[in-house]
Structure formats: structure tokens, C-alpha cells
Amino acid sequence: MITILVIDDEPMVRESLASCLEDQGYAVLQASDGSQGLEICLRHRPSLVFTDLRMPVMDGFALVDQLTRELPELPIIAMSGVGNVGEAIRAIHLGAWGYITKPVTNLDEISITIARVLERARLVRENLEYRQSLEHLVGERTRQLKESEQRFYQFFFQHDDAIILCRVPDLIVLDANPASSKLFGYSSQELLSRKFPLFFEAAERTDLTSGLAHLAGESIFLREHIQAKDRNGAELIVSLKAWSISLGNESVLFCSLRNTTEKIMLEKQLQTSQARLIQAHKLASIGMLASGIAHEINNPNNFIAFNTDLLAEIWCDSLPVLEQYSRTHPGFTLGGLPFGEIPATTDRLFKGLADGSRRIDAIVGQLKQYARPSEAAGAAGCNINRAVTSAVTLLDHQIKRVTDRFELDLGTDLPPVRGFSQQIEQVLVNLISNSLQALPGREKGIKVSTAKDGHKGGVVVTVADEGTGMARETLARLTEPFFSTRHESGGTGLGLSISDSILREQGATLHFESEEGKGTRAIIYLSSCASQEQGGSQ
């Protein structure tokens, strides 16, 4: 229920107005002067106050002034006598919401005034509540914005990825986190005011500038494997993700960069390792195949060797009988040859059969050794001359097909060297094969030599050819995995890389010397087993 306070020092007037208001359904409080009325207002908080202006103790002007300051939302209606409009205006200036004249005779005027003032009070109260709600909302949004900014800068400064904020469209760096300084080698101050594309290689800048300068809305710029460089000029490979954000009233580019240089290198190393495993698997398969072929060849070769010796003995026993027969039968021939040529011819044929069989046996033996290396052989060291001879034997057919000038110069009294014979043979086969492929004609030659290493006490193996030679740039990349000048003819680019790895694992080194048009020298420095034992005992 709406409560109305009526303040007037005249009891008749006060009672009359109170009765009228109660008849309209309001609860009514009464006070006889301004001081009493102020006390009731502070204690009961009425919805509306009617107050006379001329009263003892505290008049209506003082009351209006104080209530306006202490309870500004409380509507006050001043009551003044007829003809005292100036007092009513003064009360309005002090804060009264309206006024009526005494004596109060027009009840409709009172009802209209009350309705108007209460409606205004409702609007004032709603406005106040709305303003308070709005202020609360603004305060909450301000707090959330501050928290968001704190989280952003915490994310910005502590993130492991380099983050750079750029102005658009000129791409000037506005801010950069510590990870950016670590990535590019510049201090935070040095990064500022630089153009963002200048951190990248010249070939990348045009695409980056065109892609970033007009980036807006929800569009995202994403690039992988971009070539950049740090302050010292070192090459970097980075991934870049950029999008537009709003900071204050300005739109800026948020550029996140991740250094993928190490990842790319690891991926390449992994590819190299996988390629080596594949190659090792192929070599193992070839070894098994060679072992099987050697076994299959060995059996018929044994028949040839055994039968050749038996046939030679039979021929020796038959020869006297044939000689006697030829004396009684002039013109006697065998196989179209005069009998007089038969002894020398057959002797040459039997020797050819025996030599061929022994050669097959030697090749079979090398194949078995190539396919089945033994741990004991590695521990005991490698006889380098034997390894070179085995490699040459395996390539004998290819050597004779390519060149007329193959020279083998084996040193004497060479010490056993560190490593497995099979692996060193594999390296030598690869080097000699490369030399054969480099020869432009049969008149060009190859020389394979072994000698003592006068400086380190090991052994030096040299494969020198008179081939086409190589340019300096090619020579510098010769042992890189997958680098080959013969990809079109089936080269994998792994042979020399694997050979270099094998030798390094055995403490040996491989060097190349080459000159275009004159040939190439592959030089292997192998440590002796004696130096290994000395090194291990120290």
C-alpha cells in the first residue's frame, strides 16, 4: 500500500487532507511541523509527502531542502496558500515535485497531482535502477576486459612460440614477445618499428606482404616451411599463422611463428635412416641371393673339377693307343684336327677346364664370404690386400667390359686394419663401380693401390680413375644422402653416403680429389689394429 505523509501545523487542514487520502485507499502518516516530518520520513520512508511551507520549528522550505539532499527519490508536494505562488516556486526550486493550494477543496486536483508525482517517482526510480544496472554492467565488462587483457599479455609474454603484433597495411612491428627475440636474435627494442617481411628471405617477401597486408575479418594466413634468417644471417625454417585482432580501437595482425628448423632436420635424418635401412635390407637380400647362387654353382663346379681330372687321366692312358693307331692310319683325325695337333690341343683344353673351375671356385668363395661376414674376422682385423682382391674379383667381368687399363698395385707388409672385411669390400666395390661408370672410353684406366700410411701407421687405399672428373660444387656434396648426378640412370645417391658412414663407424675416413676432365681419386685412410690396441690401453 502507498503511504503518504501529511505535514501541517494546522490540525484541521492536516486531518481533512488525511481523511481525504485515506478515502482514496492510501495509508496516511501525519506530522505537525517540519522537524517531526523529517524524523518520520527517515524512519518510515513514505511514498509521498505533502508539506505546508509555513510551520513552526522547521518550516516547509527547510524540510524540502533537507529531504531533497537526503532522500532525492522521495516526491514532495508543497502546500501554499492562495496568492503565494512565489513561495510555491521557491519550494519547487528547492526540490519539491509539485504544489497545491490551500485550502484543499478540489479532490480531483489532489488525485491528479498524486498520480502525476507517483508516476514521475516510478520513472525516476526505474531510471535510477536502470542507471545502477548499467553502471554495474559497465563495471563488470571493465573487469572482464582487464582480466582478458591480463590473460592476453600473460599468453603473449610466456608463450614458447614467437608472437609479433604488426600494424596494417604497412606491417610495421608494434610489439613482440621474448620468444621472438630468441628466434631472430634481436632485442625487443630492435624488433620494434622493423617491417615484418624483412625477417624472411627475399624470395618469400612478396607473397608474405600481399597475403598479410590486407588480411581482415576472420581470415587466417597459414604457411609452412618459410625460409627466414636471424640477425647473424643463419637460415631458419618457420611456420607462420596470422589473423586480425582488435586491440583498443585498432586492428592489428597477430603473427605466430614456430621454429621448425630442427623438426625438418630430424625428418630428413629419419628419411636418411629409413633409406639406409631399406638399402641394408636390399643388401641383405642380395647377400642371401648370392649365397644361394654360390651354393647352386658350387655343386656342378665340383663335378667339372672332378671329371676334368678323371678325363685327363683317361686321356693320358688313351694317348699311347691312339698314337699307335695313327701310325698305321695316316691322315687320322680327331674332332677335325690332325692327330699330330691333338696332344697339345687337349692339354690346353684340360688346363682351360681346370683353370675355369678354379676360377668359379674362387668366385663362389668370395660370394660366400661377402654374404656371411663373421664377427671373428672383424675382431681380428681386415687384410686389406685380400679385401681389395676380393672386390676386384667380384667386379672382374665389369672391369674387362669397360676398360683395357686396369692396374692393381698392392703394397707389401701391410698391417691388418680395423673393420670388417665384408664391409670394406662393400665400400671398395662401390668406389670401383663409380670409377668404371666415370670412364668415357676403354682407353681410360683405373688404378687401385694400397700402401702404408706413413703418418698414422695405418693403410691408405686409393682408387684413381681417368674419368670425367667433377666440379667443385659436386665434390662438396658427394657424400650427402640422395645426392647423385646419375638419377636418370638409376642412381640412388646413397652409395657414397653409406660408404662414408661405414668407414666412419670403423674409425676410417674417406676423401675425394677430382678435377674436371682429368679424373677422380678416392682415398681411404684405415687405422691399423695395432693403433686401436694402443689407443684402448691408454
Coordinates of C-alpha atoms in Angstrom, one line a residue:
M1 CA 0.0 0.0 0.0
I2 CA 1.2 3.5 -0.7
T3 CA 1.9 5.6 2.4
I4 CA 1.6 9.3 2.3
L5 CA 2.9 11.7 5.0
V6 CA 0.9 14.9 5.6
I7 CA 2.8 17.7 7.4
D8 CA 0.9 20.8 8.5
D9 CA 0.8 22.7 11.8
E10 CA -3.0 23.3 11.4
P11 CA -4.7 20.1 12.7
M12 CA -7.9 20.8 10.8
V13 CA -6.2 21.1 7.5
R14 CA -4.0 18.1 8.2
E15 CA -6.8 15.9 9.4
S16 CA -9.0 16.9 6.5
L17 CA -6.4 16.0 3.9
A18 CA -5.5 12.8 5.6
S19 CA -9.1 11.7 5.7
C20 CA -9.4 12.5 2.0
L21 CA -6.4 10.4 1.2
E22 CA -7.5 7.5 3.3
D23 CA -10.8 7.6 1.4
Q24 CA -8.8 7.1 -1.8
G25 CA -7.1 4.0 -0.3
Y26 CA -3.7 5.4 0.9
A27 CA -2.1 4.8 4.2
V28 CA -1.5 8.2 5.9
L29 CA 1.1 9.4 8.4
Q30 CA 0.8 12.8 10.0
A31 CA 3.3 15.4 11.4
S32 CA 2.7 18.9 12.8
D33 CA 6.0 20.5 11.7
G34 CA 9.0 20.0 9.5
S35 CA 11.2 18.5 12.2
Q36 CA 8.7 15.8 13.1
G37 CA 8.0 15.2 9.4
L38 CA 11.7 14.7 8.7
E39 CA 12.0 12.2 11.5
I40 CA 9.1 10.2 10.2
C41 CA 10.5 10.3 6.7
L42 CA 13.8 8.9 7.8
R43 CA 12.2 6.2 9.9
H44 CA 9.2 5.1 7.7
R45 CA 10.2 6.1 4.2
P46 CA 6.7 7.1 2.9
S47 CA 6.0 7.1 -0.8
L48 CA 4.9 10.7 -0.9
V49 CA 5.0 13.8 1.3
F50 CA 2.5 16.7 1.5
T51 CA 4.0 19.6 3.4
D52 CA 2.9 23.0 4.4
L53 CA 5.5 25.7 3.9
R54 CA 4.9 27.9 6.8
M55 CA 5.3 25.9 10.0
P56 CA 7.0 26.4 13.4
V57 CA 10.2 24.7 14.5
M58 CA 11.2 23.7 10.9
D59 CA 9.3 25.3 8.0
G60 CA 8.5 23.6 4.8
F61 CA 11.3 25.2 2.8
A62 CA 14.0 23.8 5.2
L63 CA 12.3 20.4 5.1
V64 CA 12.2 20.3 1.3
D65 CA 15.8 21.3 1.1
Q66 CA 16.9 18.6 3.6
L67 CA 14.7 15.8 2.2
T68 CA 15.9 16.6 -1.3
R69 CA 19.5 16.2 -0.2
E70 CA 18.9 13.1 1.9
L71 CA 16.1 11.3 0.0
P72 CA 16.2 12.7 -3.5
E73 CA 13.9 9.9 -4.8
L74 CA 11.1 10.9 -2.4
P75 CA 8.4 13.0 -4.1
I76 CA 7.4 16.1 -2.2
I77 CA 4.3 18.2 -2.8
A78 CA 4.3 21.7 -1.3
M79 CA 1.1 23.3 0.0
S80 CA 0.8 27.0 -0.1
G81 CA -1.9 29.5 0.4
V82 CA -3.7 31.1 -2.4
G83 CA -1.8 34.0 -3.7
N84 CA 1.6 32.8 -2.6
V85 CA 2.8 31.5 -5.9
G86 CA 6.2 32.9 -5.2
E87 CA 6.6 30.6 -2.2
A88 CA 5.5 27.6 -4.3
I89 CA 8.1 28.5 -7.0
R90 CA 10.7 28.7 -4.3
A91 CA 9.8 25.3 -3.0
I92 CA 10.0 23.9 -6.5
H93 CA 13.5 25.3 -6.8
L94 CA 14.5 23.7 -3.5
G95 CA 13.3 20.3 -4.8
A96 CA 9.6 20.0 -4.4
W97 CA 8.0 17.9 -7.2
G98 CA 4.7 19.9 -7.3
Y99 CA 2.4 22.1 -5.3
I100 CA -1.2 22.6 -4.4
T101 CA -3.0 25.5 -2.9
K102 CA -4.8 25.6 0.4
P103 CA -7.5 25.3 1.4
V104 CA -7.7 21.9 -0.3
T105 CA -11.1 21.7 -1.8
N106 CA -10.6 20.1 -5.3
L107 CA -10.1 16.4 -4.7
D108 CA -9.6 15.8 -8.4
E109 CA -6.6 18.1 -8.3
I110 CA -5.2 16.1 -5.5
S111 CA -5.8 12.8 -7.2
I112 CA -4.2 14.1 -10.5
T113 CA -1.3 15.6 -8.7
I114 CA -0.6 12.4 -6.7
A115 CA -0.9 10.2 -9.8
R116 CA 1.5 12.5 -11.7
V117 CA 4.0 12.7 -8.9
L118 CA 3.9 8.9 -8.3
E119 CA 4.3 8.2 -12.0
R120 CA 7.3 10.6 -12.1
A121 CA 8.7 8.8 -9.0
R122 CA 8.3 5.5 -10.7
L123 CA 10.1 6.8 -13.7
V124 CA 12.8 8.3 -11.6
R125 CA 13.1 5.0 -9.6
E126 CA 13.3 2.9 -12.8
N127 CA 15.8 5.3 -14.3
L128 CA 17.9 5.1 -11.2
E129 CA 17.6 1.3 -11.2
Y130 CA 18.5 1.2 -14.9
R131 CA 21.4 3.6 -14.3
Q132 CA 22.7 1.4 -11.4
S133 CA 22.2 -1.7 -13.6
L134 CA 24.1 -0.1 -16.4
E135 CA 26.9 1.1 -14.1
H136 CA 27.1 -2.5 -12.7
L137 CA 27.2 -3.9 -16.2
V138 CA 29.9 -1.4 -17.3
G139 CA 31.9 -2.2 -14.2
E140 CA 31.6 -6.0 -14.9
R141 CA 32.6 -5.5 -18.5
T142 CA 35.5 -3.4 -17.5
R143 CA 36.7 -6.0 -15.1
Q144 CA 36.3 -8.7 -17.7
L145 CA 38.2 -6.6 -20.2
K146 CA 41.0 -6.1 -17.7
E147 CA 41.2 -9.8 -17.0
S148 CA 41.1 -10.5 -20.7
E149 CA 44.0 -8.1 -21.3
Q150 CA 45.9 -9.6 -18.4
R151 CA 45.4 -13.1 -19.8
F152 CA 46.4 -11.9 -23.3
Y153 CA 49.6 -10.4 -22.2
Q154 CA 50.3 -13.4 -20.0
F155 CA 49.8 -15.6 -23.0
F156 CA 51.7 -13.1 -25.2
F157 CA 54.8 -12.9 -23.0
Q158 CA 55.0 -16.5 -21.8
H159 CA 54.2 -18.4 -25.0
D160 CA 57.0 -20.6 -26.4
D161 CA 56.2 -19.6 -30.0
A162 CA 57.3 -16.2 -31.3
I163 CA 54.4 -13.8 -31.4
I164 CA 54.6 -10.5 -33.2
L165 CA 51.9 -7.8 -33.5
C166 CA 52.0 -5.8 -36.8
R167 CA 50.3 -2.7 -37.9
V168 CA 48.3 -3.0 -41.2
P169 CA 48.7 -2.4 -44.0
D170 CA 52.4 -1.4 -43.7
L171 CA 53.3 -4.5 -41.5
I172 CA 55.4 -2.5 -39.0
V173 CA 56.1 -4.4 -35.9
L174 CA 54.2 -2.9 -32.9
D175 CA 55.1 -5.5 -30.2
A176 CA 57.0 -8.8 -29.9
N177 CA 57.3 -11.3 -27.1
P178 CA 60.6 -12.6 -25.7
A179 CA 60.3 -15.8 -27.9
S180 CA 60.6 -13.5 -30.9
S181 CA 63.8 -12.1 -29.7
K182 CA 65.1 -15.6 -29.1
L183 CA 64.1 -16.7 -32.6
F184 CA 65.5 -13.8 -34.6
G185 CA 68.4 -12.8 -32.3
Y186 CA 67.2 -9.1 -31.9
S187 CA 66.3 -7.4 -28.7
S188 CA 62.7 -6.4 -28.1
Q189 CA 63.5 -2.7 -28.9
E190 CA 65.4 -3.7 -32.1
L191 CA 62.4 -5.7 -33.3
L192 CA 60.0 -2.7 -33.0
S193 CA 59.4 -0.5 -36.0
R194 CA 61.0 -3.0 -38.4
K195 CA 59.0 -4.3 -41.3
F196 CA 57.8 -7.8 -40.6
P197 CA 58.6 -9.3 -44.1
L198 CA 62.3 -8.3 -43.7
F199 CA 62.8 -11.2 -41.3
F200 CA 62.3 -13.6 -44.2
E201 CA 64.3 -14.5 -47.3
A202 CA 63.9 -12.1 -50.2
A203 CA 62.1 -14.8 -52.3
E204 CA 59.4 -15.1 -49.6
R205 CA 58.7 -11.4 -49.0
T206 CA 56.4 -10.6 -52.0
D207 CA 54.0 -13.4 -51.2
L208 CA 54.0 -12.6 -47.5
T209 CA 53.4 -8.9 -48.0
S210 CA 50.5 -9.5 -50.4
G211 CA 49.0 -12.2 -48.1
L212 CA 49.3 -10.2 -44.8
A213 CA 48.7 -6.6 -45.8
H214 CA 45.0 -7.0 -46.5
L215 CA 44.2 -9.7 -44.0
A216 CA 40.9 -8.8 -42.2
G217 CA 37.8 -10.3 -40.6
E218 CA 38.0 -14.0 -39.7
S219 CA 40.5 -14.8 -42.5
I220 CA 43.6 -16.7 -41.4
F221 CA 47.0 -16.7 -43.2
L222 CA 48.8 -20.0 -42.8
R223 CA 52.2 -21.0 -44.4
E224 CA 54.5 -23.9 -43.6
H225 CA 58.3 -24.2 -44.2
I226 CA 59.0 -20.5 -44.8
Q227 CA 62.7 -19.6 -45.1
A228 CA 63.7 -16.9 -42.7
K229 CA 67.0 -15.7 -41.2
D230 CA 68.2 -14.5 -37.9
R231 CA 70.3 -11.5 -37.0
N232 CA 73.5 -13.4 -37.8
G233 CA 72.2 -14.5 -41.2
A234 CA 71.6 -18.1 -40.1
E235 CA 68.9 -19.8 -42.1
L236 CA 65.6 -20.7 -40.3
I237 CA 62.6 -22.6 -41.4
V238 CA 59.4 -21.5 -39.7
S239 CA 55.7 -21.9 -39.9
L240 CA 53.5 -18.8 -39.8
K241 CA 49.9 -18.3 -38.7
A242 CA 48.4 -14.8 -38.8
W243 CA 45.0 -13.3 -38.3
S244 CA 43.5 -9.9 -37.5
I245 CA 42.6 -8.9 -33.9
S246 CA 41.4 -5.7 -32.2
L247 CA 43.5 -4.0 -29.5
G248 CA 41.7 -1.0 -28.2
N249 CA 40.3 0.8 -31.2
E250 CA 42.9 -0.5 -33.6
S251 CA 43.0 -3.6 -35.7
V252 CA 46.4 -5.3 -35.8
L253 CA 47.9 -8.6 -37.1
F254 CA 48.6 -11.3 -34.7
C255 CA 51.5 -13.3 -36.2
S256 CA 52.5 -16.6 -34.5
L257 CA 55.8 -18.2 -35.7
R258 CA 57.1 -21.6 -34.8
N259 CA 60.7 -22.6 -35.5
T260 CA 60.6 -25.9 -37.4
T261 CA 64.2 -26.0 -38.4
E262 CA 65.2 -28.8 -36.0
K263 CA 62.0 -30.7 -36.9
I264 CA 62.8 -30.5 -40.6
M265 CA 66.4 -31.7 -39.9
L266 CA 65.1 -34.6 -37.8
E267 CA 62.6 -35.6 -40.6
K268 CA 65.5 -35.6 -43.1
Q269 CA 67.6 -37.6 -40.8
L270 CA 64.7 -40.0 -40.3
Q271 CA 64.3 -40.3 -44.1
T272 CA 68.0 -41.0 -44.4
S273 CA 67.9 -43.6 -41.7
Q274 CA 64.9 -45.3 -43.4
A275 CA 66.6 -45.2 -46.7
R276 CA 69.7 -46.8 -45.2
L277 CA 67.5 -49.5 -43.6
I278 CA 65.9 -50.1 -46.9
Q279 CA 69.3 -50.3 -48.6
A280 CA 70.7 -52.6 -45.8
H281 CA 67.7 -54.8 -46.3
K282 CA 68.3 -54.9 -50.1
L283 CA 72.0 -55.7 -49.4
A284 CA 71.0 -58.5 -47.0
S285 CA 68.6 -59.9 -49.7
I286 CA 71.4 -59.7 -52.3
G287 CA 73.7 -61.4 -49.9
M288 CA 71.2 -64.3 -49.3
L289 CA 70.7 -64.5 -53.1
A290 CA 74.4 -64.6 -53.7
S291 CA 74.9 -67.2 -51.1
G292 CA 72.2 -69.4 -52.7
I293 CA 73.6 -68.9 -56.2
A294 CA 77.1 -69.7 -54.9
H295 CA 75.7 -73.0 -53.4
E296 CA 74.0 -73.9 -56.6
I297 CA 77.1 -73.2 -58.7
N298 CA 79.4 -74.9 -56.4
N299 CA 77.9 -78.4 -56.9
P300 CA 78.2 -78.6 -60.7
N301 CA 81.6 -77.0 -60.5
N302 CA 82.7 -79.8 -58.3
F303 CA 81.6 -82.2 -60.9
I304 CA 83.5 -80.3 -63.6
A305 CA 86.7 -80.2 -61.5
F306 CA 86.5 -83.9 -60.5
N307 CA 85.5 -85.1 -64.0
T308 CA 88.2 -82.9 -65.6
D309 CA 90.9 -84.6 -63.6
L310 CA 89.4 -88.1 -64.3
L311 CA 89.1 -87.3 -68.0
A312 CA 92.8 -86.1 -68.1
E313 CA 93.9 -89.4 -66.6
I314 CA 91.8 -91.3 -69.1
W315 CA 93.2 -89.3 -71.9
C316 CA 96.8 -89.9 -70.7
D317 CA 96.0 -93.7 -70.7
S318 CA 94.4 -93.5 -74.1
L319 CA 97.1 -91.4 -75.8
P320 CA 99.6 -94.3 -76.5
V321 CA 96.9 -96.4 -78.1
L322 CA 95.9 -93.5 -80.3
E323 CA 99.5 -92.8 -81.3
Q324 CA 100.0 -96.4 -82.3
Y325 CA 96.7 -96.3 -84.3
S326 CA 97.7 -93.1 -86.1
R327 CA 101.0 -94.7 -87.2
T328 CA 99.0 -97.3 -89.1
H329 CA 96.4 -94.9 -90.3
P330 CA 97.9 -91.9 -91.9
G331 CA 95.5 -88.9 -92.0
F332 CA 93.9 -90.0 -88.7
T333 CA 91.9 -87.0 -87.3
L334 CA 90.0 -86.3 -84.1
G335 CA 87.4 -83.6 -84.0
G336 CA 88.5 -82.4 -87.4
L337 CA 92.1 -81.9 -86.2
P338 CA 95.1 -83.8 -87.4
F339 CA 96.2 -86.2 -84.8
G340 CA 99.6 -84.5 -84.6
E341 CA 97.9 -81.4 -83.1
I342 CA 95.7 -83.4 -80.7
P343 CA 98.1 -83.8 -77.7
A344 CA 98.9 -80.1 -77.4
T345 CA 95.3 -79.1 -78.0
T346 CA 93.8 -81.5 -75.5
D347 CA 96.4 -80.5 -72.9
R348 CA 95.4 -76.9 -73.4
L349 CA 91.7 -77.7 -73.2
F350 CA 92.2 -79.7 -69.9
K351 CA 94.2 -76.9 -68.4
G352 CA 91.4 -74.4 -69.5
L353 CA 88.8 -76.6 -67.8
A354 CA 90.8 -76.8 -64.6
D355 CA 91.6 -73.1 -64.6
G356 CA 87.9 -72.2 -65.3
S357 CA 86.8 -74.5 -62.5
R358 CA 89.3 -73.0 -60.0
R359 CA 88.1 -69.5 -61.0
I360 CA 84.5 -70.4 -60.4
D361 CA 85.5 -71.9 -57.1
A362 CA 87.3 -68.6 -56.2
I363 CA 84.3 -66.5 -57.1
V364 CA 82.0 -68.8 -55.2
G365 CA 84.2 -68.4 -52.2
Q366 CA 84.2 -64.6 -52.4
L367 CA 80.4 -64.6 -52.7
K368 CA 80.1 -66.7 -49.6
Q369 CA 82.4 -64.5 -47.7
Y370 CA 80.6 -61.4 -48.9
A371 CA 77.3 -62.8 -47.8
R372 CA 78.3 -64.2 -44.5
P373 CA 80.7 -61.9 -42.6
S374 CA 82.0 -63.2 -39.3
E375 CA 82.4 -61.4 -36.0
A376 CA 85.8 -63.0 -35.5
A377 CA 87.0 -61.5 -38.8
G378 CA 86.1 -58.1 -37.5
A379 CA 87.8 -58.6 -34.2
A380 CA 91.0 -59.9 -35.8
G381 CA 91.1 -57.0 -38.3
C382 CA 91.0 -56.9 -42.0
N383 CA 93.6 -58.0 -44.5
I384 CA 93.2 -55.0 -46.8
N385 CA 95.0 -56.6 -49.8
R386 CA 92.7 -59.6 -49.6
A387 CA 89.7 -57.3 -49.4
V388 CA 90.8 -55.3 -52.4
T389 CA 91.5 -58.5 -54.4
S390 CA 88.0 -59.9 -53.5
A391 CA 86.4 -56.7 -54.6
V392 CA 88.3 -56.7 -57.9
T393 CA 87.4 -60.4 -58.4
L394 CA 83.7 -59.7 -57.9
L395 CA 83.9 -56.9 -60.5
D396 CA 86.2 -58.7 -62.9
H397 CA 83.6 -59.1 -65.6
Q398 CA 82.5 -55.5 -65.4
I399 CA 86.1 -54.2 -65.4
K400 CA 87.0 -56.2 -68.5
R401 CA 83.9 -54.9 -70.2
V402 CA 84.6 -51.2 -69.5
T403 CA 88.4 -50.7 -69.7
D404 CA 91.6 -52.1 -71.1
R405 CA 93.8 -50.4 -68.5
F406 CA 93.0 -51.7 -65.0
E407 CA 96.0 -51.7 -62.7
L408 CA 96.2 -53.3 -59.2
D409 CA 99.2 -52.2 -57.1
L410 CA 99.2 -53.9 -53.7
G411 CA 101.6 -52.8 -51.0
T412 CA 103.7 -55.3 -49.0
D413 CA 103.9 -55.9 -45.3
L414 CA 100.7 -54.0 -44.6
P415 CA 99.3 -54.3 -41.1
P416 CA 95.8 -55.6 -40.5
V417 CA 93.3 -52.7 -40.3
R418 CA 90.3 -52.1 -38.1
G419 CA 87.0 -53.2 -39.5
F420 CA 85.1 -56.0 -41.1
S421 CA 86.4 -57.3 -44.4
Q422 CA 82.9 -57.6 -45.9
Q423 CA 82.0 -54.0 -45.2
I424 CA 85.3 -52.7 -46.5
E425 CA 84.8 -54.9 -49.6
Q426 CA 81.4 -53.3 -50.0
V427 CA 83.0 -49.9 -49.9
L428 CA 85.7 -50.8 -52.4
V429 CA 83.1 -52.4 -54.8
N430 CA 81.1 -49.1 -54.6
L431 CA 84.2 -46.9 -55.3
I432 CA 85.5 -49.1 -58.2
S433 CA 82.0 -49.3 -59.7
N434 CA 81.7 -45.5 -59.6
S435 CA 85.1 -45.2 -61.3
L436 CA 84.1 -47.6 -64.0
Q437 CA 81.0 -45.6 -64.7
A438 CA 83.0 -42.4 -64.9
L439 CA 85.3 -43.6 -67.7
P440 CA 84.4 -42.1 -71.1
G441 CA 86.1 -44.9 -73.1
R442 CA 88.1 -48.2 -72.9
E443 CA 91.4 -46.3 -73.4
K444 CA 91.0 -44.6 -70.0
G445 CA 92.3 -46.5 -67.0
I446 CA 91.8 -47.2 -63.3
K447 CA 94.4 -47.8 -60.7
V448 CA 93.7 -49.4 -57.3
S449 CA 96.6 -49.3 -54.9
T450 CA 97.3 -50.0 -51.2
A451 CA 100.2 -48.6 -49.2
K452 CA 101.3 -47.9 -45.6
D453 CA 100.1 -44.6 -44.1
G454 CA 103.5 -43.1 -43.2
H455 CA 102.0 -40.6 -40.8
K456 CA 99.5 -42.6 -38.7
G457 CA 100.8 -46.2 -39.2
G458 CA 97.6 -47.4 -40.9
V459 CA 96.9 -48.2 -44.5
V460 CA 95.9 -46.0 -47.4
V461 CA 93.8 -47.3 -50.2
T462 CA 93.5 -45.3 -53.4
V463 CA 91.0 -45.8 -56.3
A464 CA 92.1 -43.4 -59.1
D465 CA 90.4 -43.2 -62.4
E466 CA 90.9 -41.2 -65.6
G467 CA 87.2 -40.4 -65.8
T468 CA 85.3 -37.2 -66.4
G469 CA 86.0 -35.7 -63.0
M470 CA 83.7 -33.5 -61.0
A471 CA 83.1 -29.8 -60.4
R472 CA 83.9 -28.3 -57.0
E473 CA 80.2 -28.0 -56.1
T474 CA 79.5 -31.6 -56.9
L475 CA 82.6 -32.7 -54.9
A476 CA 81.4 -30.8 -51.9
R477 CA 78.1 -32.7 -51.8
L478 CA 79.4 -36.1 -52.8
T479 CA 78.6 -37.9 -49.5
E480 CA 75.2 -36.2 -48.9
P481 CA 72.4 -38.7 -48.8
F482 CA 70.3 -38.8 -52.0
F483 CA 72.8 -36.6 -53.9
S484 CA 73.6 -38.1 -57.3
T485 CA 74.5 -36.9 -60.7
R486 CA 73.1 -40.1 -62.2
H487 CA 69.5 -40.1 -61.0
E488 CA 68.3 -40.5 -64.6
S489 CA 70.3 -43.7 -65.0
G490 CA 69.0 -45.2 -61.8
G491 CA 71.5 -43.8 -59.2
T492 CA 70.0 -43.5 -55.7
G493 CA 72.6 -41.1 -54.2
L494 CA 73.1 -43.5 -51.3
G495 CA 76.2 -45.5 -52.3
L496 CA 78.8 -43.0 -51.2
S497 CA 76.8 -41.8 -48.2
I498 CA 76.6 -45.3 -46.9
S499 CA 80.2 -46.0 -47.7
D500 CA 81.2 -42.9 -45.8
S501 CA 79.1 -44.0 -42.8
I502 CA 80.6 -47.5 -42.8
L503 CA 84.1 -46.1 -42.8
R504 CA 83.4 -43.6 -40.1
E505 CA 81.9 -46.3 -37.9
Q506 CA 85.2 -48.2 -38.3
G507 CA 87.4 -45.2 -37.5
A508 CA 88.4 -44.7 -41.1
T509 CA 88.0 -41.6 -43.3
L510 CA 87.1 -41.2 -47.0
H511 CA 88.3 -38.2 -49.1
F512 CA 87.9 -37.3 -52.7
E513 CA 90.1 -35.3 -55.1
S514 CA 88.8 -34.5 -58.5
E515 CA 89.4 -32.3 -61.5
E516 CA 87.0 -31.9 -64.4
G517 CA 88.2 -33.7 -67.5
K518 CA 91.1 -35.4 -65.7
G519 CA 89.6 -37.9 -63.2
T520 CA 88.9 -38.6 -59.6
R521 CA 90.9 -40.1 -56.7
A522 CA 89.0 -41.7 -53.8
I523 CA 91.4 -42.1 -50.8
I524 CA 90.6 -44.3 -47.8
Y525 CA 92.6 -43.9 -44.6
L526 CA 92.3 -47.0 -42.4
S527 CA 93.7 -47.4 -38.9
S528 CA 95.7 -50.4 -38.0
C529 CA 94.6 -52.9 -35.4
A530 CA 97.9 -52.1 -33.5
S531 CA 96.9 -48.4 -33.1
Q532 CA 93.5 -49.5 -31.9
E533 CA 95.0 -51.7 -29.2
Q534 CA 97.4 -48.9 -28.2
G535 CA 94.5 -46.4 -28.0
G536 CA 92.4 -48.8 -25.9
S537 CA 95.2 -49.4 -23.5
Q538 CA 95.9 -45.8 -22.8

